[in-house]
Amino acid sequence: MKFGVIGVEQQTLKLFLPLYFENRNQGDFMFAVKDPNIKKQLMQRYQVDYLYQSLDQLIAGGIDACFIHGSSAEQLKLAERCLQKGIHVFIDRPVGESLTEIKSLQRLALDNRRIFMLGFNRRFAPMVDQLKKVSNKRLLSVQKNLCEFKRPVVDMVNELFIHLVDTAVYLIDEPIQNVTSQIKDTDGLLETAVMQLETEHTAAWVALDAQAGTDNEQIQLTSGSGCGTLKNLQQLELETAAVKKSWEPEKWATPLEVYGFSQMVTAFIQAVRSQTSTKLKQKNICLSHKLCADVLTTYQADH
């Protein structure tokens, strides 16, 4: 089996290249790279003997699936071409500004019986999975704080806030009935973003503070039987009236496993090999994109 990789950037080298090489026993990984610095690193550090120049060359090389990195607009074009050619597609992150295109790609994948996956790594983080198993959720809070992180509102919502929103969407077990949101900015740079989601039995609060003076992330929930707190995706406490239990990652666990990247890539590879997408955790990914698109629509209408 052959896996293409295209759009490799520095972030890709850090988060995904180690995973591709860990999975070399699952098939051949073929890299299409234009950046001369990335080429040099791949050949020297990772000892890649041959590099391709384009997606067309990867397709000609007979790839069965393609991991697509890079800018959102380019990713969508590459994904469409792959699906049209009968090639399974993994895009490494949400593409927040492109809900219509995502739905179109989902339909194209369905029509061609191919797999199309968007990478929400928190859905695969082991400690988040523990919280997912908690039944009868009542209150849910997902919050990320950043230290002096000054970026435009649109970029922050599409690249960061969407991950928090999707974590809440993933953890909620009922249809969402009501949504409210608020964005505060200074000269177009995001200060805070807040969203409240309500179902019949659950109220969820999602928040991003870009000027909090510290970097951390926390998920809290209550249920009919107790409460839970997850700090930075790796320190979990579940408490009931009778007992309190704590979990931390195994000493051998890598950061890529703790944050779900490893499990996410493995799930896609296994899905391609088995020709089934049931374990890719893609339910409601369009809802997460729509919620963030609606946030930006409201924000832009007010500005």
XYZ file of C-alpha atoms in Angstrom:
303
model
C 0.000 0.000 0.000
C 1.270 3.468 -0.894
C 0.640 6.668 1.102
C 1.364 10.057 -0.421
C 2.354 13.042 1.713
C 2.139 16.562 0.305
C 2.347 20.133 1.629
C 5.002 19.352 4.230
C 5.813 22.378 6.434
C 7.879 22.830 9.599
C 4.833 22.042 11.741
C 4.340 18.864 9.731
C 7.927 17.822 10.398
C 7.338 18.182 14.124
C 3.900 16.587 14.466
C 3.515 14.121 11.628
C 6.856 13.014 10.170
C 7.734 10.867 13.222
C 4.351 9.155 12.878
C 4.795 8.424 9.196
C 8.116 6.764 9.856
C 6.687 4.799 12.775
C 4.114 3.391 10.353
C 6.483 2.404 7.547
C 5.554 -1.210 8.159
C 2.009 -0.339 7.021
C 3.108 0.748 3.531
C 5.360 2.997 1.483
C 5.315 6.723 2.285
C 6.024 8.948 -0.724
C 6.734 12.658 -0.178
C 6.050 15.529 -2.593
C 8.047 18.571 -1.458
C 8.954 21.887 -3.100
C 10.602 23.795 -0.219
C 14.393 23.255 -0.488
C 14.866 23.500 3.299
C 12.230 20.815 3.914
C 13.811 18.667 1.211
C 17.185 18.959 2.917
C 15.764 17.953 6.303
C 13.904 14.977 4.851
C 16.965 13.694 3.058
C 19.484 14.313 5.842
C 17.536 13.750 9.047
C 14.985 11.222 7.827
C 17.143 9.682 5.096
C 14.470 9.861 2.419
C 16.140 8.743 -0.803
C 13.673 10.100 -3.336
C 11.293 13.057 -3.258
C 8.473 13.848 -5.645
C 7.630 17.318 -6.949
C 3.840 17.335 -7.208
C 0.574 15.556 -6.534
C 0.492 14.459 -10.175
C 3.744 12.588 -9.634
C 2.352 10.933 -6.508
C -0.764 9.885 -8.420
C 1.390 8.528 -11.234
C 3.333 6.613 -8.580
C 0.162 4.765 -7.643
C -0.690 6.131 -4.181
C -3.746 4.631 -2.467
C -4.187 7.447 0.056
C -2.799 10.929 0.646
C -1.945 12.923 3.763
C -2.458 16.580 2.827
C -0.783 19.418 4.730
C -0.255 23.109 3.920
C -2.643 26.045 3.474
C -6.383 25.468 3.659
C -7.180 26.642 0.131
C -4.487 24.436 -1.375
C -5.502 21.475 0.789
C -9.071 21.557 -0.511
C -7.958 21.632 -4.154
C -5.568 18.737 -3.609
C -8.218 16.778 -1.696
C -10.734 17.197 -4.514
C -8.246 15.970 -7.118
C -7.336 12.952 -4.976
C -10.950 11.941 -4.423
C -11.719 12.332 -8.121
C -8.848 9.917 -8.796
C -10.158 7.395 -6.260
C -7.557 8.201 -3.599
C -8.409 8.300 0.123
C -7.746 11.685 1.791
C -6.570 12.876 5.201
C -6.384 16.644 5.836
C -4.306 17.333 8.912
C -6.589 19.914 10.561
C -10.006 21.549 10.384
C -10.551 23.920 7.485
C -12.729 26.393 9.336
C -13.416 28.892 6.562
C -14.580 26.343 4.010
C -17.789 24.640 5.204
C -19.348 24.464 1.735
C -16.209 22.929 0.255
C -15.993 20.382 3.086
C -19.562 19.219 2.457
C -18.772 18.974 -1.247
C -15.701 16.833 -0.524
C -17.729 14.592 1.791
C -20.248 14.008 -0.992
C -17.469 13.352 -3.493
C -15.866 10.823 -1.136
C -19.216 9.106 -0.602
C -19.931 8.977 -4.339
C -16.512 7.457 -5.032
C -16.561 5.196 -1.962
C -13.373 6.786 -0.665
C -12.415 7.919 2.830
C -12.230 11.644 3.609
C -10.971 12.572 7.069
C -10.327 15.883 8.810
C -7.852 15.848 11.679
C -9.322 16.840 15.043
C -6.626 15.370 17.289
C -8.433 16.034 20.579
C -11.101 13.492 19.599
C -8.338 10.865 19.748
C -6.603 12.034 22.942
C -6.889 9.171 25.476
C -7.968 11.369 28.399
C -10.664 13.065 26.315
C -11.950 9.588 25.510
C -12.286 8.985 29.245
C -14.511 12.056 29.547
C -16.516 10.973 26.507
C -17.524 7.824 28.398
C -19.106 9.850 31.238
C -22.882 9.604 30.887
C -25.617 12.094 31.819
C -23.423 15.167 31.348
C -24.932 18.276 32.913
C -22.333 21.052 32.723
C -19.306 21.131 30.410
C -16.526 23.718 30.152
C -13.717 23.758 27.578
C -11.232 26.606 28.009
C -7.838 27.469 26.541
C -5.656 30.338 27.772
C -2.779 31.850 25.835
C -0.068 34.293 26.808
C 0.025 37.454 24.688
C -1.057 35.637 21.528
C -1.948 38.436 19.108
C -3.562 37.283 15.888
C -6.559 38.379 13.786
C -10.005 37.224 14.883
C -10.704 35.164 11.749
C -7.422 33.241 12.033
C -7.915 32.553 15.734
C -11.450 31.249 15.275
C -10.629 29.094 12.251
C -7.348 27.697 13.558
C -7.659 27.558 17.366
C -11.161 28.205 18.670
C -12.596 25.583 16.322
C -10.616 22.870 18.155
C -12.222 23.870 21.463
C -15.689 24.055 19.921
C -15.216 20.654 18.337
C -14.093 19.148 21.638
C -17.373 20.307 23.186
C -19.379 19.042 20.198
C -17.624 15.674 20.476
C -18.222 15.356 24.225
C -21.880 16.405 24.121
C -24.192 13.413 23.710
C -27.391 15.155 22.599
C -28.489 17.415 19.732
C -27.592 21.058 20.310
C -30.703 23.225 20.586
C -29.408 26.730 21.358
C -26.143 28.561 20.633
C -24.892 31.966 21.750
C -21.448 33.478 21.248
C -19.385 36.609 21.767
C -16.040 37.807 20.458
C -14.033 40.688 21.908
C -11.151 42.181 19.971
C -8.763 45.110 19.891
C -8.069 46.516 16.435
C -9.075 43.235 14.839
C -6.890 41.095 17.099
C -8.784 38.583 19.202
C -8.953 39.148 22.945
C -11.548 36.522 23.951
C -14.005 34.198 22.253
C -16.881 32.568 24.124
C -19.632 30.198 23.007
C -22.464 28.587 24.958
C -24.140 25.419 23.694
C -27.355 24.019 25.165
C -29.024 20.640 24.735
C -32.028 19.245 26.553
C -29.913 18.155 29.528
C -26.462 19.724 29.048
C -25.086 23.265 29.073
C -21.598 23.696 27.594
C -19.306 26.704 27.729
C -16.335 27.127 25.367
C -13.803 29.909 25.896
C -10.516 31.135 24.446
C -8.502 33.920 26.089
C -5.611 35.075 23.920
C -4.248 37.485 26.542
C -4.473 35.422 29.717
C -0.835 35.791 30.775
C -0.314 32.012 30.824
C -0.698 28.992 28.554
C -2.998 26.167 29.620
C -6.089 24.209 28.670
C -8.795 22.705 30.852
C -11.943 20.651 30.393
C -14.429 20.298 33.241
C -17.733 18.494 33.423
C -20.405 17.440 35.878
C -22.777 14.516 35.576
C -25.452 12.828 37.613
C -22.781 10.727 39.327
C -19.886 13.138 39.836
C -17.493 15.509 38.106
C -14.285 15.445 36.080
C -11.384 17.776 35.305
C -8.786 17.371 32.554
C -5.777 19.692 32.515
C -3.711 20.161 29.361
C -5.119 16.932 27.916
C -2.976 14.858 30.271
C -3.981 15.202 33.942
C -7.427 13.728 34.565
C -9.441 13.562 37.786
C -12.850 11.911 38.095
C -14.664 12.346 41.409
C -17.830 10.822 42.837
C -19.333 11.017 46.322
C -17.401 7.883 47.256
C -14.052 8.096 45.468
C -11.636 10.295 43.539
C -9.483 8.776 40.794
C -6.562 10.354 38.926
C -4.857 9.445 35.661
C -1.688 10.647 33.977
C -0.055 9.377 30.781
C 2.149 6.313 31.008
C 5.831 7.203 31.315
C 6.516 5.745 27.890
C 3.736 7.734 26.180
C 4.973 10.343 23.714
C 3.407 13.822 23.457
C 2.024 12.798 20.065
C 0.141 9.968 21.793
C -1.004 12.129 24.722
C -2.498 14.737 22.374
C -4.074 12.171 20.040
C -1.983 12.730 16.896
C -0.577 9.208 16.874
C -3.978 7.542 17.298
C -5.471 9.822 14.631
C -2.895 8.908 11.974
C -3.076 5.219 12.876
C -6.878 5.294 12.627
C -6.698 6.691 9.096
C -4.130 4.137 7.964
C -6.195 1.294 9.401
C -9.340 2.694 7.796
C -7.659 2.738 4.389
C -6.378 -0.808 4.815
C -9.759 -2.121 5.976
C -11.825 0.105 3.638
C -14.054 1.286 6.485
C -14.379 4.674 8.181
C -16.369 3.701 11.282
C -13.517 4.481 13.710
C -12.483 7.880 12.345
C -14.640 9.913 14.768
C -15.937 12.245 12.063
C -19.481 12.643 13.425
C -20.602 16.290 13.511
C -17.342 17.746 12.137
C -19.441 19.907 9.823
C -21.399 21.147 12.834
C -18.169 22.321 14.475
C -17.238 24.208 11.307
C -20.730 25.707 11.012
C -20.737 26.936 14.606
C -17.460 28.767 14.038
C -18.622 30.122 10.684
C -21.727 31.520 12.412
C -19.544 33.130 15.089
C -17.555 34.941 12.425
C -20.678 35.952 10.503
C -22.065 37.612 13.629
C -18.726 39.239 14.448
C -18.266 40.614 10.923
C -21.840 41.921 10.859
C -21.061 43.933 13.989
C -17.865 45.353 12.496
